[in-house]
Tab-separated table of C-alpha atoms and ligand atoms in Angstrom:
chain	number	residue	atom	x	y	z
D	1	MET	CA	24.044	10.623	-73.292
D	2	ASN	CA	26.847	9.572	-70.927
D	3	ARG	CA	30.032	7.752	-71.989
D	4	LYS	CA	28.633	4.331	-71.207
D	5	GLY	CA	25.444	5.120	-73.155
D	6	LEU	CA	27.498	6.304	-76.118
D	7	LEU	CA	29.663	3.169	-76.015
D	8	GLN	CA	26.568	0.977	-75.802
D	9	SER	CA	24.828	2.688	-78.701
D	10	GLY	CA	28.137	2.522	-80.599
D	11	ALA	CA	28.319	-1.219	-79.977
D	12	PHE	CA	24.724	-1.556	-81.118
D	13	LEU	CA	25.410	0.269	-84.383
D	14	VAL	CA	28.482	-1.874	-85.038
D	15	TRP	CA	26.345	-4.944	-84.521
D	16	VAL	CA	23.593	-3.752	-86.884
D	17	PHE	CA	26.197	-2.915	-89.539
D	18	VAL	CA	27.900	-6.269	-89.146
D	19	LEU	CA	24.681	-8.227	-89.459
D	20	ALA	CA	23.636	-6.272	-92.511
D	21	VAL	CA	26.760	-6.565	-94.620
D	22	ALA	CA	29.436	-8.836	-93.183
D	23	ALA	CA	30.332	-12.423	-94.053
D	24	PRO	CA	30.219	-14.972	-91.184
D	25	ALA	CA	33.987	-14.743	-90.556
D	26	GLN	CA	33.759	-10.957	-90.301
D	27	GLN	CA	30.743	-11.305	-87.998
D	28	GLU	CA	32.822	-13.499	-85.685
D	29	ASP	CA	35.603	-10.880	-85.723
D	30	ALA	CA	33.097	-8.168	-84.850
D	31	TYR	CA	31.689	-10.251	-81.990
D	32	ARG	CA	35.223	-10.790	-80.736
D	33	GLY	CA	35.760	-7.025	-80.852
D	34	LEU	CA	32.595	-6.489	-78.818
D	35	ARG	CA	33.771	-9.108	-76.313
D	36	ALA	CA	37.124	-7.332	-76.006
D	37	GLY	CA	35.253	-4.105	-75.172
D	38	LEU	CA	33.203	-5.972	-72.587
D	39	ILE	CA	36.383	-7.326	-70.968
D	40	GLU	CA	37.625	-3.746	-70.538
D	41	GLU	CA	34.332	-2.826	-68.816
D	42	ILE	CA	34.662	-5.848	-66.538
D	43	ARG	CA	38.248	-4.908	-65.646
D	44	ALA	CA	37.087	-1.391	-64.747
D	45	ASP	CA	34.160	-2.686	-62.636
D	46	VAL	CA	36.498	-5.094	-60.835
D	47	LYS	CA	38.781	-2.188	-59.919
D	48	LEU	CA	35.811	-0.219	-58.603
D	49	THR	CA	34.657	-3.154	-56.451
D	50	SER	CA	38.092	-4.508	-55.535
D	51	GLU	CA	37.684	-3.901	-51.800
D	52	ARG	CA	34.422	-5.806	-51.639
D	53	ILE	CA	35.538	-8.776	-53.715
D	54	GLY	CA	38.991	-8.864	-52.139
D	55	ARG	CA	40.962	-8.746	-55.402
D	56	ALA	CA	42.043	-5.924	-57.702
D	57	ARG	CA	42.099	-7.920	-60.922
D	58	LEU	CA	40.837	-11.182	-62.308
D	59	THR	CA	43.125	-13.978	-63.486
D	60	ASP	CA	44.051	-14.158	-67.155
D	61	ARG	CA	42.465	-17.614	-67.367
D	62	VAL	CA	39.045	-16.203	-66.447
D	63	LEU	CA	39.392	-13.133	-68.698
D	64	GLN	CA	40.494	-15.347	-71.610
D	65	ALA	CA	37.435	-17.541	-71.055
D	66	MET	CA	35.182	-14.467	-71.084
D	67	LEU	CA	36.878	-13.349	-74.303
D	68	LYS	CA	36.345	-16.733	-75.915
D	69	VAL	CA	32.775	-17.745	-75.006
D	70	PRO	CA	30.263	-16.430	-77.586
D	71	ARG	CA	27.605	-14.926	-75.280
D	72	HIS	CA	25.453	-14.084	-78.323
D	73	GLU	CA	24.860	-17.837	-78.759
D	74	PHE	CA	23.303	-18.037	-75.281
D	75	VAL	CA	20.661	-15.292	-75.598
D	76	PRO	CA	17.387	-15.329	-77.578
D	77	ASP	CA	17.922	-14.206	-81.211
D	78	ARG	CA	16.056	-10.922	-80.751
D	79	LEU	CA	18.444	-9.973	-77.898
D	80	ARG	CA	21.691	-10.706	-79.756
D	81	PRO	CA	22.354	-6.989	-80.332
D	82	TYR	CA	22.599	-6.626	-76.550
D	83	ALA	CA	24.648	-9.771	-75.864
D	84	TYR	CA	27.858	-7.842	-75.145
D	85	GLU	CA	26.355	-5.234	-72.888
D	86	ASN	CA	27.370	-5.704	-69.279
D	87	ARG	CA	23.940	-6.613	-67.953
D	88	PRO	CA	21.653	-9.584	-67.382
D	89	LEU	CA	19.154	-10.450	-70.145
D	90	PRO	CA	15.928	-12.471	-70.126
D	91	ILE	CA	16.165	-16.061	-71.416
D	92	GLY	CA	12.494	-17.095	-71.020
D	93	PHE	CA	10.574	-18.801	-68.199
D	94	GLY	CA	11.093	-15.668	-66.067
D	95	GLN	CA	14.843	-16.453	-65.866
D	96	THR	CA	17.962	-14.507	-66.839
D	97	ILE	CA	21.487	-14.947	-68.132
D	98	SER	CA	23.670	-13.234	-65.500
D	99	GLN	CA	25.588	-9.982	-65.956
D	100	PRO	CA	29.036	-10.735	-67.497
D	101	TYR	CA	30.853	-8.899	-64.667
D	102	ILE	CA	29.129	-11.182	-62.123
D	103	VAL	CA	29.906	-14.295	-64.189
D	104	ALA	CA	33.584	-13.308	-64.346
D	105	VAL	CA	33.847	-12.413	-60.648
D	106	MET	CA	32.057	-15.571	-59.457
D	107	THR	CA	34.277	-17.727	-61.681
D	108	ASP	CA	37.421	-16.004	-60.417
D	109	LEU	CA	36.404	-16.269	-56.753
D	110	MET	CA	36.102	-20.042	-57.039
D	111	ASP	CA	39.913	-20.206	-57.357
D	112	ALA	CA	39.422	-23.523	-59.138
D	113	SER	CA	42.478	-25.097	-60.779
D	114	GLU	CA	42.580	-26.420	-64.340
D	115	ASP	CA	42.189	-29.925	-62.893
D	116	ALA	CA	39.101	-29.054	-60.870
D	117	THR	CA	35.669	-30.644	-60.959
D	118	VAL	CA	32.962	-28.100	-60.235
D	119	LEU	CA	29.221	-28.032	-59.696
D	120	GLU	CA	26.967	-25.243	-60.930
D	121	VAL	CA	23.404	-24.927	-59.614
D	122	GLY	CA	21.177	-23.028	-62.087
D	123	THR	CA	22.271	-23.856	-65.660
D	124	GLY	CA	19.912	-21.298	-67.248
D	125	SER	CA	21.265	-20.577	-70.732
D	126	GLY	CA	24.475	-22.568	-70.136
D	127	TYR	CA	26.675	-19.458	-70.495
D	128	GLN	CA	28.233	-19.634	-67.028
D	129	ALA	CA	28.772	-23.383	-67.514
D	130	ALA	CA	30.660	-22.635	-70.763
D	131	VAL	CA	32.878	-20.055	-69.030
D	132	LEU	CA	33.594	-22.608	-66.290
D	133	ALA	CA	34.269	-25.299	-68.891
D	134	GLU	CA	37.006	-23.104	-70.387
D	135	CYS	CA	38.669	-22.833	-66.967
D	136	VAL	CA	38.388	-26.265	-65.322
D	137	LYS	CA	38.470	-29.969	-66.181
D	138	GLN	CA	34.844	-30.974	-65.603
D	139	VAL	CA	31.603	-29.092	-65.000
D	140	TYR	CA	28.364	-30.584	-63.676
D	141	SER	CA	25.372	-28.273	-63.915
D	142	ILE	CA	21.810	-28.693	-62.610
D	143	GLU	CA	18.752	-26.816	-63.869
D	144	ILE	CA	15.298	-27.096	-62.328
D	145	ILE	CA	13.347	-26.025	-65.465
D	146	GLU	CA	13.439	-29.026	-67.790
D	147	GLU	CA	13.175	-27.095	-71.068
D	148	LEU	CA	15.928	-24.620	-70.139
D	149	GLY	CA	18.206	-27.477	-69.083
D	150	ARG	CA	17.558	-29.391	-72.316
D	151	GLU	CA	18.156	-26.325	-74.494
D	152	ALA	CA	21.359	-25.453	-72.602
D	153	ALA	CA	22.666	-29.019	-72.953
D	154	GLU	CA	21.985	-28.967	-76.728
D	155	ARG	CA	23.605	-25.538	-77.085
D	156	LEU	CA	26.727	-26.582	-75.172
D	157	GLU	CA	26.979	-29.757	-77.277
D	158	ARG	CA	26.612	-27.746	-80.513
D	159	LEU	CA	29.337	-25.336	-79.391
D	160	GLY	CA	31.690	-28.218	-78.706
D	161	TYR	CA	31.775	-28.259	-74.892
D	162	ARG	CA	32.465	-31.893	-74.059
D	163	ASN	CA	33.378	-31.353	-70.402
D	164	VAL	CA	29.946	-30.152	-69.238
D	165	GLU	CA	27.173	-32.468	-68.084
D	166	VAL	CA	23.727	-30.960	-67.503
D	167	ARG	CA	20.817	-32.573	-65.712
D	168	THR	CA	17.343	-31.503	-64.637
D	169	GLY	CA	16.653	-31.462	-60.920
D	170	ASP	CA	16.583	-29.459	-57.714
D	171	GLY	CA	20.133	-28.238	-57.239
D	172	TYR	CA	19.495	-27.554	-53.539
D	173	TYR	CA	20.380	-31.222	-53.039
D	174	GLY	CA	23.502	-31.063	-55.229
D	175	TRP	CA	24.635	-34.005	-57.371
D	176	LYS	CA	25.612	-36.709	-54.897
D	177	GLU	CA	26.795	-39.254	-57.475
D	178	LYS	CA	29.386	-36.804	-58.844
D	179	ALA	CA	30.494	-35.349	-55.470
D	180	PRO	CA	32.762	-34.239	-53.903
D	181	PHE	CA	33.458	-31.025	-55.828
D	182	ASP	CA	36.512	-28.767	-55.732
D	183	ALA	CA	34.192	-25.776	-56.040
D	184	ILE	CA	30.462	-25.069	-56.205
D	185	MET	CA	28.688	-22.089	-57.731
D	186	VAL	CA	25.013	-21.319	-57.161
D	187	THR	CA	23.497	-18.866	-59.656
D	188	ALA	CA	20.096	-18.323	-57.981
D	189	ALA	CA	19.496	-16.655	-54.608
D	190	ALA	CA	18.916	-18.985	-51.646
D	191	SER	CA	17.589	-18.073	-48.200
D	192	HIS	CA	20.442	-20.067	-46.637
D	193	ILE	CA	23.446	-22.137	-47.650
D	194	PRO	CA	22.058	-25.574	-48.592
D	195	PRO	CA	23.576	-28.162	-46.192
D	196	PRO	CA	23.793	-30.838	-48.952
D	197	LEU	CA	26.054	-28.485	-50.940
D	198	ILE	CA	28.333	-27.965	-47.943
D	199	GLU	CA	28.546	-31.753	-47.588
D	200	GLN	CA	29.426	-32.168	-51.278
D	201	LEU	CA	32.237	-29.576	-51.159
D	202	LYS	CA	35.764	-31.004	-50.774
D	203	PRO	CA	37.823	-29.900	-47.769
D	204	GLY	CA	39.833	-26.927	-49.036
D	205	GLY	CA	37.028	-26.135	-51.511
D	206	ARG	CA	35.045	-22.941	-52.114
D	207	MET	CA	31.417	-22.190	-52.800
D	208	ILE	CA	30.037	-18.940	-54.243
D	209	ILE	CA	26.367	-18.352	-53.565
D	210	PRO	CA	23.949	-15.392	-53.487
D	211	ILE	CA	22.036	-15.346	-50.203
D	212	GLY	CA	18.824	-13.377	-49.603
D	213	SER	CA	15.232	-13.246	-50.823
D	214	ALA	CA	13.894	-11.922	-54.125
D	215	PHE	CA	12.434	-8.846	-52.411
D	216	MET	CA	15.286	-7.996	-50.044
D	217	THR	CA	18.965	-7.240	-50.445
D	218	GLN	CA	20.927	-10.268	-51.479
D	219	HIS	CA	24.641	-10.706	-50.941
D	220	LEU	CA	27.142	-12.808	-52.764
D	221	MET	CA	28.741	-15.073	-50.152
D	222	LEU	CA	32.031	-16.881	-50.282
D	223	VAL	CA	31.934	-20.154	-48.342
D	224	GLU	CA	35.253	-21.805	-47.586
D	225	LYS	CA	35.671	-25.332	-46.222
D	226	ASP	CA	39.095	-25.615	-44.646
D	227	PRO	CA	41.179	-28.832	-44.750
D	228	GLY	CA	39.629	-29.821	-41.400
D	229	SER	CA	36.110	-29.265	-42.886
D	230	LYS	CA	35.513	-26.154	-40.783
D	231	ILE	CA	33.268	-23.640	-42.590
D	232	LYS	CA	34.074	-19.956	-42.907
D	233	THR	CA	31.758	-17.502	-44.698
D	234	ARG	CA	32.371	-14.004	-46.000
D	235	GLN	CA	29.819	-11.542	-47.354
D	236	LEU	CA	31.028	-9.874	-50.560
D	237	LEU	CA	28.830	-7.883	-52.943
D	238	PRO	CA	25.180	-6.829	-52.935
D	239	VAL	CA	23.597	-8.642	-55.917
D	240	ALA	CA	20.202	-9.290	-57.557
D	241	PHE	CA	19.507	-12.879	-58.606
D	242	VAL	CA	16.326	-14.789	-59.419
D	243	PRO	CA	15.333	-17.031	-56.488
D	244	LEU	CA	16.423	-20.613	-55.939
D	245	THR	CA	13.134	-22.486	-56.312
D	246	GLY	CA	12.227	-26.098	-55.551
D	247	GLY	CA	10.637	-28.081	-52.796
D	248	HIS	CA	13.225	-27.772	-50.045
Q	1	SAM	N1	23.934	-19.562	-64.883
Q	1	SAM	C1	22.889	-19.146	-65.778
Q	1	SAM	C2	23.413	-18.701	-67.107
Q	1	SAM	O1	24.631	-18.628	-67.294
Q	1	SAM	O2	22.589	-18.433	-67.986
Q	1	SAM	C3	21.982	-18.093	-65.204
Q	1	SAM	C4	21.222	-18.593	-64.073
Q	1	SAM	S1	19.699	-17.814	-63.742
Q	1	SAM	C5	20.237	-16.344	-62.965
Q	1	SAM	C6	19.219	-18.895	-62.414
Q	1	SAM	C7	18.812	-20.268	-62.879
Q	1	SAM	O3	18.645	-21.074	-61.702
Q	1	SAM	C8	17.479	-20.295	-63.614
Q	1	SAM	O4	17.632	-20.925	-64.848
Q	1	SAM	C9	16.581	-21.103	-62.679
Q	1	SAM	O5	15.614	-21.874	-63.355
Q	1	SAM	C10	17.591	-21.969	-61.964
Q	1	SAM	N2	17.140	-22.512	-60.672
Q	1	SAM	C11	16.371	-21.911	-59.729
Q	1	SAM	N3	16.197	-22.735	-58.675
Q	1	SAM	C12	16.888	-23.872	-58.961
Q	1	SAM	C13	17.096	-25.098	-58.260
Q	1	SAM	N4	16.544	-25.335	-57.050
Q	1	SAM	N5	17.879	-26.033	-58.844
Q	1	SAM	C14	18.442	-25.827	-60.067
Q	1	SAM	N6	18.258	-24.698	-60.784
Q	1	SAM	C15	17.498	-23.724	-60.218
């Protein structure tokens, strides 16, 4: 078994032990310990990919958010032992909660300030929305699968996130009533950058979006709208996301 495999099986054993014998407060401590280990993995992966993503480290604000958000609350119960492994996990309806490294990098690349209002397309479990909510003032998130959106909204409410609003709909068209946004993040792969999202991005704003089809290489793209509303795009990392669906 390689080092990563050993660490993962070690984390798994810690989790099993904690669930078997620990009181809730100790369980929370153990989860926090697992999150701290995950942060170290993310830091290392960021270093390895620094040329592609254009930065050698992530901001403390993003890393603190990753350390704080309880990912185990966003995965199905049977997958909780794997919640702090650095990989995507199934959340039902053929959808996934994204890999923590990708969540951290996409959040960081938005360069959104604490005062920012951001739009997320693809609520899924609500995990990414929670990480965003720790970093910015207001998050609007759209999910096309009604049940997933409802469950995510309830989960976020239960966990105390009051600055996230979730609605069901086709995020290709954005959320016109709440626009413009300081930053936009799309968490499903689109064949092209949706024009309504470009329209709803503030001048000076950034959008992070995976572009490509489900069966071909996808790339994470950074879209920048300059103060004169001119659009500049940059291809960053190869990624693998579920497709952006809907009628567009
Ligand atoms: N951000 C999510 C999280 O933290 O769990 C993971 C997102 S998952 C990779 C992609 C999500 O995008 C799925 O829940 C899927 O149903 C949703 N989706 C796909 N097409 C969509 C669309 N046109 N509008 C809104 N959501 C869409």
